[in-house]
mmCIF file of C-alpha atoms and ligand atoms in Angstrom:
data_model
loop_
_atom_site.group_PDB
_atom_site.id
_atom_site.type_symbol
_atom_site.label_atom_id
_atom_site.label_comp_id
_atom_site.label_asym_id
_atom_site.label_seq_id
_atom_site.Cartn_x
_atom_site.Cartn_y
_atom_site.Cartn_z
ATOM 1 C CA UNK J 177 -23.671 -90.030 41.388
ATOM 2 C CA UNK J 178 -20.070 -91.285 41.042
ATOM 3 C CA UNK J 179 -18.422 -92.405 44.376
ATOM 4 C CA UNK J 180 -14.684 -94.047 44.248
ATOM 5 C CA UNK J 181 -13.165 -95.372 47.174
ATOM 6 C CA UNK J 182 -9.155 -95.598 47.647
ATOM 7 C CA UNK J 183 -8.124 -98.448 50.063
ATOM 8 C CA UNK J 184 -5.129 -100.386 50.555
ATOM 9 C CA UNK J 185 -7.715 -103.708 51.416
ATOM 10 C CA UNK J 186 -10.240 -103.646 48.114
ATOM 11 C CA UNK J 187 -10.868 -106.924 48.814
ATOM 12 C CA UNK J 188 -12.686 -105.606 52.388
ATOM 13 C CA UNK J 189 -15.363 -103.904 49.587
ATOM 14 C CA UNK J 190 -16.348 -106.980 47.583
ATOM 15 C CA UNK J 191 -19.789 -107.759 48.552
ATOM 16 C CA UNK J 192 -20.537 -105.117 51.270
ATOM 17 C CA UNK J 193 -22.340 -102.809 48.596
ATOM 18 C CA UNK J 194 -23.980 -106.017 46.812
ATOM 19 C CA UNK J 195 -27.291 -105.913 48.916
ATOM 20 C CA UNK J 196 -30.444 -104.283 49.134
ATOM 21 C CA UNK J 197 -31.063 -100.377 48.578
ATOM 22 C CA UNK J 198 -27.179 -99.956 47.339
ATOM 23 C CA UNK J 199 -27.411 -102.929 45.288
ATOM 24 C CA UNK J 200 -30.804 -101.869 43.453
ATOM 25 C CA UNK J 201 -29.613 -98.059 43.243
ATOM 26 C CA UNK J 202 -26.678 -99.678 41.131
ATOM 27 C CA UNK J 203 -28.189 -101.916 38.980
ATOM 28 C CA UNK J 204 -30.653 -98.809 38.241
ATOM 29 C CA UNK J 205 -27.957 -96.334 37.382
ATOM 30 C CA UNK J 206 -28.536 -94.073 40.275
ATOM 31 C CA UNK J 207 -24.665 -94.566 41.655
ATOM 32 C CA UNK J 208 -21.897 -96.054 40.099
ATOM 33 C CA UNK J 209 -19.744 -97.035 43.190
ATOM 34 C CA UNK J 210 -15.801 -98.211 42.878
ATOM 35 C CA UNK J 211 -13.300 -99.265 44.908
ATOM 36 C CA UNK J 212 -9.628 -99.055 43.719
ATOM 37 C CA UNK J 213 -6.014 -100.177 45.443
ATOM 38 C CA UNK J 214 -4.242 -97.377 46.653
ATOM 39 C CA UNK J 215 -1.257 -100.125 45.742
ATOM 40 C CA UNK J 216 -1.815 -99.679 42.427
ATOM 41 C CA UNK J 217 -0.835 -96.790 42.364
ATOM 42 C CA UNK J 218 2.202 -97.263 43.965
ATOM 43 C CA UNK J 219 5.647 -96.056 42.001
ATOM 44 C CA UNK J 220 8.492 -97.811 43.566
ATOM 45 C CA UNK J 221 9.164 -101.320 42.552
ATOM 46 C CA UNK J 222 8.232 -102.738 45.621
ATOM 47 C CA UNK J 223 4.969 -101.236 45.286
ATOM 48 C CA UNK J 224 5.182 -99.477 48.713
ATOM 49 C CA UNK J 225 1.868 -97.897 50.132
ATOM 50 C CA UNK J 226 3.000 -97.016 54.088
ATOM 51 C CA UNK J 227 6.551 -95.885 55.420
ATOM 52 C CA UNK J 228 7.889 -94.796 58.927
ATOM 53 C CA UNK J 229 6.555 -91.549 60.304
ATOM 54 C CA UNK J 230 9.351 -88.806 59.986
ATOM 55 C CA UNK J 231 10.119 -87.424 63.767
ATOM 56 C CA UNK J 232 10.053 -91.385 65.211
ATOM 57 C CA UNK J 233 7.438 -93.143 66.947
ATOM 58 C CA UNK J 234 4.912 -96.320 66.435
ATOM 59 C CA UNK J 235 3.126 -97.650 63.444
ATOM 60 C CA UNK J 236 3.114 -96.783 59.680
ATOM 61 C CA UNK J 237 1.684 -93.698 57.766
ATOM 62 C CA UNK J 238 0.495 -93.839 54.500
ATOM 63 C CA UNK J 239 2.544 -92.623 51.793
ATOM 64 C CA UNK J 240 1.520 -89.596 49.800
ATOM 65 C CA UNK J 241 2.632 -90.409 46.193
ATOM 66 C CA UNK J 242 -0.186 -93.132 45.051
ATOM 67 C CA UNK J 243 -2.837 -91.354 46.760
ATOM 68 C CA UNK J 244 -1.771 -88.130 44.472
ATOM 69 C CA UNK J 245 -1.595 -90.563 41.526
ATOM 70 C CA UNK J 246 -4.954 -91.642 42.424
ATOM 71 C CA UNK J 247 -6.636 -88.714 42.702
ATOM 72 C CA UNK J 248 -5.381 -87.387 39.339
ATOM 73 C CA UNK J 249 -6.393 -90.142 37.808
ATOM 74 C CA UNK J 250 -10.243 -90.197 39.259
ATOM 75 C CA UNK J 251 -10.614 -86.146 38.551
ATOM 76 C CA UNK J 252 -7.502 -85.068 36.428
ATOM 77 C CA UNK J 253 -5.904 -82.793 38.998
ATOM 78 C CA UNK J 254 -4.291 -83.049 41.936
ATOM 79 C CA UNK J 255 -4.761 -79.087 42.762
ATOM 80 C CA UNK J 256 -8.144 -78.932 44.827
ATOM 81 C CA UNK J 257 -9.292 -75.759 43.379
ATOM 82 C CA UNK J 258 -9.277 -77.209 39.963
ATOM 83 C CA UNK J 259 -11.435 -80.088 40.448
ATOM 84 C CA UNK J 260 -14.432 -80.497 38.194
ATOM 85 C CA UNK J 261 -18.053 -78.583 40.227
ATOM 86 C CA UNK J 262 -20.220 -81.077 42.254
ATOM 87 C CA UNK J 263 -16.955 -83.015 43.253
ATOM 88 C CA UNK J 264 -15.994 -83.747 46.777
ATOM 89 C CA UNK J 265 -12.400 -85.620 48.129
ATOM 90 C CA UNK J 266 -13.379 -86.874 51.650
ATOM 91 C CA UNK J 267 -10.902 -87.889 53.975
ATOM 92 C CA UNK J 268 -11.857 -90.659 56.641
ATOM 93 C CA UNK J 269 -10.640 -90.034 59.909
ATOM 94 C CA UNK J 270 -11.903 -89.522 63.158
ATOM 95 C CA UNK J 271 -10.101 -85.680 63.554
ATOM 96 C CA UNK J 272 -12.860 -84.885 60.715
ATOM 97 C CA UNK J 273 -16.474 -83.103 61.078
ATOM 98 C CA UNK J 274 -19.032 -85.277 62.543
ATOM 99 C CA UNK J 275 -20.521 -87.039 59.835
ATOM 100 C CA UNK J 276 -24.343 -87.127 60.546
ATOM 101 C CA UNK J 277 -27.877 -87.397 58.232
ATOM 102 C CA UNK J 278 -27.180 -83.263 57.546
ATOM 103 C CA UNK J 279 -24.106 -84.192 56.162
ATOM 104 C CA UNK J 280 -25.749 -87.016 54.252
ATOM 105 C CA UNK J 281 -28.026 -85.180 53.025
ATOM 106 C CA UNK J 282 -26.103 -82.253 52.091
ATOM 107 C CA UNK J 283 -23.720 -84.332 50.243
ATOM 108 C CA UNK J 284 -26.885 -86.517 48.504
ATOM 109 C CA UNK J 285 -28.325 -83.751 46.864
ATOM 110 C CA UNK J 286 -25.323 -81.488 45.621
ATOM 111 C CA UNK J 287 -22.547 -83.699 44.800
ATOM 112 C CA UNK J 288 -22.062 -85.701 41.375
ATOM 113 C CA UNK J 289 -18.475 -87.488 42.665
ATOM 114 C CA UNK J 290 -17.127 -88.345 46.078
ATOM 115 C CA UNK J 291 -13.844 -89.790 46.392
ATOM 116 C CA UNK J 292 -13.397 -91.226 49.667
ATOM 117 C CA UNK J 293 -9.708 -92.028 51.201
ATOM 118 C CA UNK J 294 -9.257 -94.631 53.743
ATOM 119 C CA UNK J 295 -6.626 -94.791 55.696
ATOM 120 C CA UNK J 296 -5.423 -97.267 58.003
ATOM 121 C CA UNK J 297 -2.136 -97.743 60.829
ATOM 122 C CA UNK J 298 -1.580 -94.277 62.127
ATOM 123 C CA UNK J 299 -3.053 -92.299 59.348
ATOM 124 C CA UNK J 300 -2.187 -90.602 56.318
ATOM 125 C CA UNK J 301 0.630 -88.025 55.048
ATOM 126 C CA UNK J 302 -0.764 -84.639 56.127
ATOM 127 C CA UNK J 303 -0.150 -83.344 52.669
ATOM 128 C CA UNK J 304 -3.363 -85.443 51.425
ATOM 129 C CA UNK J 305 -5.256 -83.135 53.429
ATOM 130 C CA UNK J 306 -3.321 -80.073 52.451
ATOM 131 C CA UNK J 307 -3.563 -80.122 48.766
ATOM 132 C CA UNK J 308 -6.330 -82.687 47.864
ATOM 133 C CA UNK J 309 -9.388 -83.419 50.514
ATOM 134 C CA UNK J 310 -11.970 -81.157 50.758
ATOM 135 C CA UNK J 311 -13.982 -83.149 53.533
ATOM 136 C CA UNK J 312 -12.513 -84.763 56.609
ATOM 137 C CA UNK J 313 -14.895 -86.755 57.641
ATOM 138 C CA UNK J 314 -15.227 -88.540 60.834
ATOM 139 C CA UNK J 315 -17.764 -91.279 62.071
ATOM 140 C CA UNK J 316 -18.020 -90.890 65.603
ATOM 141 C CA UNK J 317 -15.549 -90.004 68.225
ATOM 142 C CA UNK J 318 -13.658 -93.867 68.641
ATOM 143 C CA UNK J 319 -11.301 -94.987 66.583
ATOM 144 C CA UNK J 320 -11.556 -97.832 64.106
ATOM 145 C CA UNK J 321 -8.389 -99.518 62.938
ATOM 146 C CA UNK J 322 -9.012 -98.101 58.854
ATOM 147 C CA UNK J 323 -11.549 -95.797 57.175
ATOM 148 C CA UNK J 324 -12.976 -98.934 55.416
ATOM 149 C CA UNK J 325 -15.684 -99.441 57.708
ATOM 150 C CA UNK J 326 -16.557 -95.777 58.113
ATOM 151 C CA UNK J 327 -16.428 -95.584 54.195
ATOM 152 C CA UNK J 328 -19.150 -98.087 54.056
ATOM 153 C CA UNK J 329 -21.162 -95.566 56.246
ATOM 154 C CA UNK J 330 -20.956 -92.839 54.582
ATOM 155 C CA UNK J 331 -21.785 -94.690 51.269
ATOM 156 C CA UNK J 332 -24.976 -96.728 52.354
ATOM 157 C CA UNK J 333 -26.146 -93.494 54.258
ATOM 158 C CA UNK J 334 -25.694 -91.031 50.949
ATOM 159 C CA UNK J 335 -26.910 -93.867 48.438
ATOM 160 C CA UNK J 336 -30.333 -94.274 50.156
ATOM 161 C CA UNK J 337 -31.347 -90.785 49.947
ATOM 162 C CA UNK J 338 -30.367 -90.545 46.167
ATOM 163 C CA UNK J 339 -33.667 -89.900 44.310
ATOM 164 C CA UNK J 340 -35.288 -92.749 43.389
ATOM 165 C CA UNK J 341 -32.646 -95.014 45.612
ATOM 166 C CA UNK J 342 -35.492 -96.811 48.227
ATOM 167 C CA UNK J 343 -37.883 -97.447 45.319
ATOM 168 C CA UNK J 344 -41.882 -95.982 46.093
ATOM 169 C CA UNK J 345 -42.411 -98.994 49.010
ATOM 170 C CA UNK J 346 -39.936 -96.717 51.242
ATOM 171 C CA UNK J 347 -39.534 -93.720 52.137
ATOM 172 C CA UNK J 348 -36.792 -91.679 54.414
ATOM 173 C CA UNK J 349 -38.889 -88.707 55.411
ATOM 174 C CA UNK J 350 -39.792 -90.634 58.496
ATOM 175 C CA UNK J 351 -36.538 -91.952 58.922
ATOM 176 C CA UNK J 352 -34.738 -90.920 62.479
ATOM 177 C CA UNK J 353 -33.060 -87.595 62.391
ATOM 178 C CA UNK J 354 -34.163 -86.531 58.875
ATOM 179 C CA UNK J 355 -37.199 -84.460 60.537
ATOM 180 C CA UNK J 356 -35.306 -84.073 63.787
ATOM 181 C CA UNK J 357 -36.639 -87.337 65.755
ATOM 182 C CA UNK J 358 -36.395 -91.031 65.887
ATOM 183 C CA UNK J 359 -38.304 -92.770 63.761
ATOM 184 C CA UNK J 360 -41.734 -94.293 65.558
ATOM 185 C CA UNK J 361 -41.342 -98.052 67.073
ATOM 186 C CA UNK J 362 -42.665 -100.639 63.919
ATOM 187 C CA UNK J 363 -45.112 -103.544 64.658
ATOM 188 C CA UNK J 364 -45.675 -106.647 61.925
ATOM 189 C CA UNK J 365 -47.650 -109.863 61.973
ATOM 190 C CA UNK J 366 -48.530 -111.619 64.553
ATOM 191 C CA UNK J 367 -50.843 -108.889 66.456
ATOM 192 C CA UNK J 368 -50.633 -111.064 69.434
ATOM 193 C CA UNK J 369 -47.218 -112.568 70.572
ATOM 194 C CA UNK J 370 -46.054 -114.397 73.722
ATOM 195 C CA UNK J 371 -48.474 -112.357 75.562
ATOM 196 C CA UNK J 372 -47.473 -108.668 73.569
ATOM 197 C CA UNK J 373 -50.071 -107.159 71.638
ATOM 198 C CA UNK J 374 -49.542 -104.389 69.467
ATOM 199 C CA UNK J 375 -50.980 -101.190 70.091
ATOM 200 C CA UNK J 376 -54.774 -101.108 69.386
ATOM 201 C CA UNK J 377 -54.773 -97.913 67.135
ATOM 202 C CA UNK J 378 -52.507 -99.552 64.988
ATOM 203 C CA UNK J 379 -54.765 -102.371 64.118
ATOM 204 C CA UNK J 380 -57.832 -99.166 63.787
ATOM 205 C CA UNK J 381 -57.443 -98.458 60.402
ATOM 206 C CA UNK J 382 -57.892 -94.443 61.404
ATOM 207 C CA UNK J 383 -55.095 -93.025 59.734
ATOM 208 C CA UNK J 384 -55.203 -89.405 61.530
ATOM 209 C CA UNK J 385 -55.353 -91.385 64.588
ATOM 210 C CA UNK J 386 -52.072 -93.598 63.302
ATOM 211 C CA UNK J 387 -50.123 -90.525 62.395
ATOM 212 C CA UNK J 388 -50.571 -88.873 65.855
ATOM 213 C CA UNK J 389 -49.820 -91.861 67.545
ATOM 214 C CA UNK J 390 -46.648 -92.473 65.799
ATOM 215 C CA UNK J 391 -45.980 -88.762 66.332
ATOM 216 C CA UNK J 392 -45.790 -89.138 69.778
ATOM 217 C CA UNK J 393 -44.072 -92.072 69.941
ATOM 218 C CA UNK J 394 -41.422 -90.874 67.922
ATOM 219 C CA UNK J 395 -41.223 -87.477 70.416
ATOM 220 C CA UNK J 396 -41.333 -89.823 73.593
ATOM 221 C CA UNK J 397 -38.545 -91.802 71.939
ATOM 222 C CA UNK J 398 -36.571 -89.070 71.524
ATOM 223 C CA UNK J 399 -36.965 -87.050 74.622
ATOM 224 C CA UNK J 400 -36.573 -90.457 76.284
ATOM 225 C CA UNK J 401 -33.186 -91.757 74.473
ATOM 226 C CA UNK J 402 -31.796 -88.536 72.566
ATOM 227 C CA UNK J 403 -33.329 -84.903 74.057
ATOM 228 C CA UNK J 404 -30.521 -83.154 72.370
ATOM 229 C CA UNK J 405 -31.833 -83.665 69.139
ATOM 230 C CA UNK J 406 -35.127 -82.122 70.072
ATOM 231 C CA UNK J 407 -33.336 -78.932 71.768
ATOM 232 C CA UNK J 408 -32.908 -76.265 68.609
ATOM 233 C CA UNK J 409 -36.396 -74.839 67.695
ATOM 234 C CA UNK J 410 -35.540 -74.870 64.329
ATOM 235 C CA UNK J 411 -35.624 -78.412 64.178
ATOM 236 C CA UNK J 412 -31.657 -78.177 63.210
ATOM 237 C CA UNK J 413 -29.359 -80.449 65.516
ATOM 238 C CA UNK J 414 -25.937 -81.590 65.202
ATOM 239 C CA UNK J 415 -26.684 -84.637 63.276
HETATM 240 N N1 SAH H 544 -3.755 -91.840 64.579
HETATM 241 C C1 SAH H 544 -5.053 -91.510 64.141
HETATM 242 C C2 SAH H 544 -5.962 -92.727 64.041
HETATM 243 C C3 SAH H 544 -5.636 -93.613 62.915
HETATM 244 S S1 SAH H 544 -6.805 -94.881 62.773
HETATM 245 C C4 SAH H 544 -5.702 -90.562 65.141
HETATM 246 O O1 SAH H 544 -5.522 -90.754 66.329
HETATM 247 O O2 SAH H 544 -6.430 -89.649 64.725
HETATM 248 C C5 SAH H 544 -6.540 -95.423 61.126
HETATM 249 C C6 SAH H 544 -7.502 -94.911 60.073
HETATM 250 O O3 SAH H 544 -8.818 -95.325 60.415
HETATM 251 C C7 SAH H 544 -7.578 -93.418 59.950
HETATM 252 O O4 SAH H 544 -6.578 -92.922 59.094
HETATM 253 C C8 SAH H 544 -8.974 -93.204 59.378
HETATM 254 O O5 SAH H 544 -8.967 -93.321 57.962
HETATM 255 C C9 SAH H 544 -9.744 -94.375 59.944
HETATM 256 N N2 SAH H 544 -10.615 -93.980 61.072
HETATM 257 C C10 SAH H 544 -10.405 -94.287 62.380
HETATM 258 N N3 SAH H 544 -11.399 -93.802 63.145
HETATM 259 C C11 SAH H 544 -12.265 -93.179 62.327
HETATM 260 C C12 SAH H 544 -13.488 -92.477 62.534
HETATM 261 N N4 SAH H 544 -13.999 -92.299 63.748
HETATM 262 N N5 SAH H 544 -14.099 -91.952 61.453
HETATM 263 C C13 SAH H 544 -13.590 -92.112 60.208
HETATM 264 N N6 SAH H 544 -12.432 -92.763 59.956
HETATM 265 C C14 SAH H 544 -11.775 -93.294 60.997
#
């Protein structure tokens, strides 16, 4: 998988994919991951990425013309219907579709290139969205000051369930959400701390045992913290 990320702050990207699971699912060819200055791509000689919205009011918008430039460049057209199969332009922005582990997953096992757009100040030129995105994506219903953070999201969240991305000491099938619960509460070394034991079947060594106890932990969790993901009998939710 190919994902390139368009952002007037690169610099905001220069070690955030550089650790763990993204890190080894790079140096193992699994994703190639770039981030490129939407300034770059600027055509005016004062290399101007934001302007004054038309109709008045506060803040900046982000102009159309290097984001165009860009997106030729990463997939040789800048007419959506053209782009190459398996390719996906995702706008960040909290007016998108809630971006969730369906999404994720969706996105993880059809898509060869995502180019994601961040934009920052009050947004970006509604004409991105007419002739270029195919996604708007949003994070959760707040709003962060740029798409940078929420790109990072979306990245680290698709990466890990890339074949082959968490390496055979991992897994995400038990992950939260990805079977329709949280994931079961964890325990380590020490089995006794500052009075707090961990539970005695864990210690058993009867694995049918383990699994149904982590079973219900994870369905207590759930119902306890988040019963709407437990509410659709198909084991579908919103996520
Ligand atoms: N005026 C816009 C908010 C702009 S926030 C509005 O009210 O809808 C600036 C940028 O931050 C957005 O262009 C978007 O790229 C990013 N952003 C903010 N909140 C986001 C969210 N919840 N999900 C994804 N991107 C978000």
């Amino acid at each position: 998988m190919k994902i390139d990320v368009l952002t007037i702050f690169p610099e905001f990207f220069e070690q955030v994919f550089d650790f763990g699971i993204i890190r080894r699912a790079k140096l193992a060819g699994i994703v190639e991951i770039n981030v490129h200055d939407i300034r770059s791509y600027a055509v005016d000689k004062h290399k101007m990425v934001d302007d004054r919205p038309f109709g008045g009011g506060d803040g900046m918008v982000l102009k159309p013309e290097p984001i165009f430039a860009a997106i030729e460049n990463l997939t040789g057209t800048s007419d959506r219907d053209a782009y190459p199969s398996g390719t996906r332009v995702v706008m960040l922005t909290p007016q998108g579709k809630r971006f969730g582990q369906r999404i994720a997953a969706e996105l993880a096992d059809d898509i060869e290139h995502i180019v994601l757009i961040c934009g920052r100040y009050e947004g970006v030129d509604e004409r991105v969205n007419e002739a270029l995105v195919t996604d708007e994506i949003s994070i959760g219903d707040y709003v962060l000051s740029g798409g940078e953070p929420a790109a990072v999201v979306v990245v680290d969240s698709i990466v890990r369930l890339l074949p082959e991305a968490l390496g055979s000491d991992t897994s995400a099938e038990n992950d939260s959400f990805s079977d329709g619960l949280l994931d079961c509460p964890h325990y380590t070394r020490p089995a006794e701390f500052r009075g707090m034991n961990v539970p005695d079947v864990l210690l058993s060594g009867n694995h049918a045992e383990i699994e149904k106890w982590r079973f219900r932990k994870a369905l207590e969790k759930t119902r306890a913290i988040r019963p709407d993901l437990i509410k659709d009998e198909n084991g579908e939710c919103e996520q």
